Coordinates of C-alpha atoms in Angstrom, one line a residue:
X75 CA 181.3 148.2 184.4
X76 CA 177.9 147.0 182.6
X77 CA 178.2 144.9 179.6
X78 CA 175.9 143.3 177.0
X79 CA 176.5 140.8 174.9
X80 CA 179.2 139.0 176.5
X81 CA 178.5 135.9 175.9
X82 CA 178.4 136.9 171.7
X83 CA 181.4 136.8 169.2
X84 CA 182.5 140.3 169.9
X85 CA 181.2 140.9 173.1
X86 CA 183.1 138.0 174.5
X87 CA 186.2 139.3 173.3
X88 CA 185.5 142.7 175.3
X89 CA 184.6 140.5 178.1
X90 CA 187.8 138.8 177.8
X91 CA 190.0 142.2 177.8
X92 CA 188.0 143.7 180.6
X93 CA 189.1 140.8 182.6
X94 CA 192.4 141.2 181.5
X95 CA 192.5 145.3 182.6
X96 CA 190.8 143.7 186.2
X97 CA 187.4 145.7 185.9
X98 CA 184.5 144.3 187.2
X99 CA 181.6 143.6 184.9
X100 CA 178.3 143.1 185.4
X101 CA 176.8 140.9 182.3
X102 CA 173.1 141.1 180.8
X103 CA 172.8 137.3 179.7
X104 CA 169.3 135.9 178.5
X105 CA 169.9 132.5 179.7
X106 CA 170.1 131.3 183.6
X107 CA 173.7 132.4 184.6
X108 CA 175.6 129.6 184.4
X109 CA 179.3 129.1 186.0
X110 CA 180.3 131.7 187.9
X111 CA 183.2 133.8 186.5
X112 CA 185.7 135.5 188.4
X113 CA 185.5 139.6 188.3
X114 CA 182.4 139.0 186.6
X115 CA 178.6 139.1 188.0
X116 CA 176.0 138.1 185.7
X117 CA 171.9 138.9 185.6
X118 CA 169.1 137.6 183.5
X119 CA 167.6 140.0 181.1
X120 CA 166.8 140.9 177.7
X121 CA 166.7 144.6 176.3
X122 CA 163.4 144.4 175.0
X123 CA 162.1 144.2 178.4
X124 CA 162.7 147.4 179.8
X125 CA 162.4 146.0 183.3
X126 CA 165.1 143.9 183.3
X127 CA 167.8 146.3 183.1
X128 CA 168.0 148.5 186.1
X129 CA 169.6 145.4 187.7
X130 CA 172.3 145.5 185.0
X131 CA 173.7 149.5 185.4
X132 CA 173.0 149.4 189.3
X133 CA 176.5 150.7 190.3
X134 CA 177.9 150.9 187.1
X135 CA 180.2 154.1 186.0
X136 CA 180.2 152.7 182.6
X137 CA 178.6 150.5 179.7
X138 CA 179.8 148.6 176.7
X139 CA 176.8 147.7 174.7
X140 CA 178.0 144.9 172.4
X141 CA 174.6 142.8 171.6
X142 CA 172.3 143.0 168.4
X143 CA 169.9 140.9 166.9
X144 CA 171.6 140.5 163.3
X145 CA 168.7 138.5 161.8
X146 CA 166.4 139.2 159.6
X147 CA 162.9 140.0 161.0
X148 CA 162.1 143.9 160.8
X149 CA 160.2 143.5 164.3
X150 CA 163.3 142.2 166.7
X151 CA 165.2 144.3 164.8
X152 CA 162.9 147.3 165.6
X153 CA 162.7 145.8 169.2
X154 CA 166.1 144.9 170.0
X155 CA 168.2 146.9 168.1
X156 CA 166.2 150.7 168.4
X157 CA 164.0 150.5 171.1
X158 CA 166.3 148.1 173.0
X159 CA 169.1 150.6 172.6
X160 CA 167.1 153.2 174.1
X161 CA 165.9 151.0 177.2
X162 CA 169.2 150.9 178.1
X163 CA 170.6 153.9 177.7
X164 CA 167.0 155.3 180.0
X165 CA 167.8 153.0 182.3
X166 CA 172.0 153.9 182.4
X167 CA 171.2 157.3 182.7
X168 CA 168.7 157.0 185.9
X169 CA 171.6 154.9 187.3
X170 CA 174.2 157.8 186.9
X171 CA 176.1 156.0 184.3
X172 CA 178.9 158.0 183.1
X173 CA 180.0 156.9 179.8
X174 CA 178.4 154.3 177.2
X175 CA 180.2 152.8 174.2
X176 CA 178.1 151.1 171.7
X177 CA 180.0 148.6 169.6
X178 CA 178.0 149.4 166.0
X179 CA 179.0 148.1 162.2
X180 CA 180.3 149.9 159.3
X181 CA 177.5 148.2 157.9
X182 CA 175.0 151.6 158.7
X183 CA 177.3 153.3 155.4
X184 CA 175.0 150.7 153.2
X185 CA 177.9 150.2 150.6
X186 CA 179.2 153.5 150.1
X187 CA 182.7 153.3 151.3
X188 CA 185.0 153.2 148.7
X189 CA 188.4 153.7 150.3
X190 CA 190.2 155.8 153.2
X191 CA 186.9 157.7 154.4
X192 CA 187.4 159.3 157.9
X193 CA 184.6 159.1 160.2
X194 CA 183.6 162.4 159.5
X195 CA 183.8 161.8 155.5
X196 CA 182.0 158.4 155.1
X197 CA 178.7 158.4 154.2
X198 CA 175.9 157.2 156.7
X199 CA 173.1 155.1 154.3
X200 CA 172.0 151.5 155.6
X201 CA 170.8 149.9 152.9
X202 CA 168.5 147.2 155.0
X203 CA 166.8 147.5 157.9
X204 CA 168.8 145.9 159.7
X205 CA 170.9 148.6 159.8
X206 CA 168.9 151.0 159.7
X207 CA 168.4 149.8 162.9
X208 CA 171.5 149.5 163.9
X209 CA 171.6 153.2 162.8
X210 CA 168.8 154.4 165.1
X211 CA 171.0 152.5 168.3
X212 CA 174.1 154.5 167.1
X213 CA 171.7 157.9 167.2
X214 CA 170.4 156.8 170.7
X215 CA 173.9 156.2 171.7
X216 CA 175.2 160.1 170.3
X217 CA 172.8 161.7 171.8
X218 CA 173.4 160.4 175.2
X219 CA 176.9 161.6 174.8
X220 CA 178.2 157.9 174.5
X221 CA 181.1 156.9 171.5
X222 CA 179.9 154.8 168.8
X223 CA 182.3 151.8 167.5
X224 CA 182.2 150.9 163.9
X225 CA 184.2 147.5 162.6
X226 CA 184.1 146.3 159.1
X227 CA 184.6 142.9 158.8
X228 CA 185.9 141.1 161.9
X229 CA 187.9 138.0 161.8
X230 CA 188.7 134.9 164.4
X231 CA 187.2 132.1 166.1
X232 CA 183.3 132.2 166.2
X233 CA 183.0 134.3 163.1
X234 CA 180.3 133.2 160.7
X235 CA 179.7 136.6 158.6
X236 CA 182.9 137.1 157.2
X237 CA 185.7 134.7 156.4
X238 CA 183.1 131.8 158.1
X239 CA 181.5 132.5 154.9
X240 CA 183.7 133.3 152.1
X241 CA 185.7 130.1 152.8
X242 CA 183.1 127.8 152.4
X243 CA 181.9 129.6 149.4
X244 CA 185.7 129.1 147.9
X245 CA 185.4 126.0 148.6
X246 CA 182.0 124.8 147.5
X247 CA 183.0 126.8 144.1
X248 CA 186.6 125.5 143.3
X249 CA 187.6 129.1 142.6
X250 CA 188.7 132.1 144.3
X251 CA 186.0 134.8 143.7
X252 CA 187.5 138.1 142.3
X253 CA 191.0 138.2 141.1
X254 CA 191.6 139.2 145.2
X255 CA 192.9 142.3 144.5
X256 CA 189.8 144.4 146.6
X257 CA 191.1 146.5 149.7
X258 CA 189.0 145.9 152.7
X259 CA 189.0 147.1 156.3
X260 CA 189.4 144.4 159.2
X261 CA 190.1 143.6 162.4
X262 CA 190.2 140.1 164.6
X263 CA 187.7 139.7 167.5
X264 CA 190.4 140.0 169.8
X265 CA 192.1 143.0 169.0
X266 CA 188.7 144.4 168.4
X267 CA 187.7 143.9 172.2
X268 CA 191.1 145.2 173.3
X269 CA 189.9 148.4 171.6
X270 CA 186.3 148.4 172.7
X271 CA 187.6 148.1 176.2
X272 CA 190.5 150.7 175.8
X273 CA 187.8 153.2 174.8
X274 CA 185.6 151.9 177.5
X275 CA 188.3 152.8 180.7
X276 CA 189.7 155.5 178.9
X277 CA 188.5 159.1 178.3
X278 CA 188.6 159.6 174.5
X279 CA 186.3 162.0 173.4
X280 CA 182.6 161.2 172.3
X281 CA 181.5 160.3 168.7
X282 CA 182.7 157.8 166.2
X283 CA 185.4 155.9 166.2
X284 CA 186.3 153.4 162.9
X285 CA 187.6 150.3 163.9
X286 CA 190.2 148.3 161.7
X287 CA 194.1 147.7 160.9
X288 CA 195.1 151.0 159.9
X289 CA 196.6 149.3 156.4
X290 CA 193.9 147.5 154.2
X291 CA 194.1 144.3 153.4
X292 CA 193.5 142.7 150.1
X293 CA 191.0 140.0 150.4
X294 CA 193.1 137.6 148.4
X295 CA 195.6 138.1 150.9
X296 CA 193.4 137.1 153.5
X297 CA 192.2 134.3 152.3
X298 CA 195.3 132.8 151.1
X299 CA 196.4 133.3 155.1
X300 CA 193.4 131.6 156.0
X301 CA 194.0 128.5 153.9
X302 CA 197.5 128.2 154.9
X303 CA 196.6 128.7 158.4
X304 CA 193.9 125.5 158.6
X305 CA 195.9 123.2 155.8
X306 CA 193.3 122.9 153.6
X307 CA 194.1 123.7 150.1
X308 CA 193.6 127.4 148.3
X309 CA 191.8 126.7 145.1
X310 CA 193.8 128.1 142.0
X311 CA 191.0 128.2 139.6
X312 CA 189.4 132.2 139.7
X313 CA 185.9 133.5 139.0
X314 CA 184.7 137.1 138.1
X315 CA 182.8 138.5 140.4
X316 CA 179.1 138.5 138.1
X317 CA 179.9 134.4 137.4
X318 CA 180.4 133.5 140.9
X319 CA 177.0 135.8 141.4
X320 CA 174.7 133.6 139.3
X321 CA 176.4 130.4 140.4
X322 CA 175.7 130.9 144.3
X323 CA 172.4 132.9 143.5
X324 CA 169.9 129.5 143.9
X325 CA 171.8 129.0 147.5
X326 CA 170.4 132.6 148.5
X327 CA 173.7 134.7 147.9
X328 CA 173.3 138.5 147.0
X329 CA 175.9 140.5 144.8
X330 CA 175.6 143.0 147.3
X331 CA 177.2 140.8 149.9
X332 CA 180.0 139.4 147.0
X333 CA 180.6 143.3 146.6
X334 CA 181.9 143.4 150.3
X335 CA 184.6 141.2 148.6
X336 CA 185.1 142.0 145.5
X337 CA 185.6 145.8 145.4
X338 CA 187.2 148.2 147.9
X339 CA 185.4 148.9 150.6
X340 CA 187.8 150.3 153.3
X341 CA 188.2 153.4 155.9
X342 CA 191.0 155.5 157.7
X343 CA 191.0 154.2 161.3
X344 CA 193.6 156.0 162.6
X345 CA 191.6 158.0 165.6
X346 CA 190.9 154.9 167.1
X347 CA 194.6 153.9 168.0
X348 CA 195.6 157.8 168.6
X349 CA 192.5 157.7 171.1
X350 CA 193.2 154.7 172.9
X351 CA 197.1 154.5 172.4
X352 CA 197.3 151.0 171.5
X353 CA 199.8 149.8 169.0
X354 CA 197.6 148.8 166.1
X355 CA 198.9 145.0 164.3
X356 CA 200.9 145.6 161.3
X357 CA 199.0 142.6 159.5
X358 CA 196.4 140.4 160.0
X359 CA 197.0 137.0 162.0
X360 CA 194.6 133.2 161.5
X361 CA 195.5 132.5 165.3
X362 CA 195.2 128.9 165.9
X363 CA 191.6 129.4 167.8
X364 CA 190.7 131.0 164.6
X365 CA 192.2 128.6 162.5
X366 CA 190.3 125.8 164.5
X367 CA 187.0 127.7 163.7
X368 CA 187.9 127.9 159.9
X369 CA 188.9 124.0 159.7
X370 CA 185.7 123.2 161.1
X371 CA 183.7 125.0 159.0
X372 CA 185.5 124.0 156.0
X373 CA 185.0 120.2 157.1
X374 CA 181.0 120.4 157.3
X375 CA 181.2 122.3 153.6

């Protein structure tokens, strides 16, 4: 088993439930390897250097491809994320590696979803190029025969993107944004990896699996279970979604990314748990990692 991005905030959590299953990993880390970790061989590389990663699939009958570069200059993007992706999956290929499983982002449908797409309904259009490049990996990834993973938002200790965000926002406003009524598709890290490594030693077919709960949640539900969760107190004051725009938009905050928030934006992930056979959460937990996480954000806000 090959891995990227095991050190990262999904990748970890794959790393964790590949341990847990007892399958040897080999781990593409950028930095010296550091402790060593039982089951678990580590190599130095980076995939913009193509060189680097014969060492990594050596052996390997599979590979879980969990690592992007999520910021916000076009090149890395470009060189990590596209070309990267295709590095690896030359150098998997040479190595007689049998199946790949890229761990992608709902973020490549650019907005469209509206509610209960299937994964052969929703609408591919990334909106940035960020994912547009996260889009070209995905088409690097399908062609090679490999099965594409696409969460929404992701939840739990280490997140920064979703509720690592929203909750300092709720905070620094004094108001809940939206009336919380928005349906939204999401998933912890944890059970996220669980699934990324079910699909990784099983043998669902090829192609693109959504991610998520199979119920939506609404947003105000979440972060109400947040709030409880670190003890810090749920603002009762509410803002509309366009005033709680032009308040955070000196600190850099788009409506686009309120609107992942604020309106529904959720899809029908029910081939993922038929393919794998796991039992899907009924609801969404704040485990106490996660709620550690939270309360330490919320304290430097």
């Amino acid at each position: 088993m090959a891995l990227t991005g095991g050190t990262g905030f999904i990748g970890s959590a794959v790393g964790e439930a590949l341990a847990a299953a007892q399958a040897a990993t080999t781990a593409l880390v950028r930095a010296a390897p550091g402790a060593p970790v039982p089951g678990r061989r580590l190599v130095r590389g980076d995939l913009s250097t193509p060189s680097s990663l014969p060492d990594l699939v050596a052996g390997a009958d599979v590979l879980v491809h969990a690592a992007s570069y999520v910021g916000a200059d076009p090149e890395l993007q470009e060189a990590v994320n596209a070309a990267g992706t295709a590095h690896l999956v030359r150098a998997a290929r040479e190595a007689g590696v049998r199946r790949l499983v890229y761990v992608s982002t709902a973020g490549v449908y650019g907005g469209t979803l509206r509610g209960g797409e299937r994964e052969d309904e929703a609408v591919v259009a990334p909106g940035s190029t960020l994912n547009a490049s996260r889009r070209a990996a995905e088409q690097v990834m399908l062609a090679a025969g490999g099965l594409v993973v696409r969460p929404h938002l992701v939840f739990g200790a280490g997140d920064r993107w979703f509720l690592g965000a929203l909750l300092p926002l709720v905070q620094a406003l004094g108001a809940q944004i939206g009336d919380g009524q928005a349906l939204v598709s999401v998933i912890d890290r944890l059970t996220l990896g669980r699934v990324v490594a079910a699909l990784a030693l099983g043998d669902a077919p090829a192609g693109v699996y959504h991610a998520a709960l199979v119920e939506p949640v609404r947003v105000g539900e979440l972060v109400a279970l947040a709030h409880a969760a670190t003890g810090v107190a749920l603002p009762t004051a509410v803002l509309g979604a366009d005033e709680a725009a032009q308040r955070l938009a000196p600190f850099g905050v788009r409506p686009s990314q309120l609107a992942l928030v604020t309106a529904d934006s959720w899809f029908d992930s029910r081939a993922v748990w038929a393919a794998t056979g796991l039992v899907p959460p009924a609801r969404p937990v704040i485990d106490e990692p996660a709620a550690a996480w939270y309360r330490a954000l919320l304290a430097r806000h």
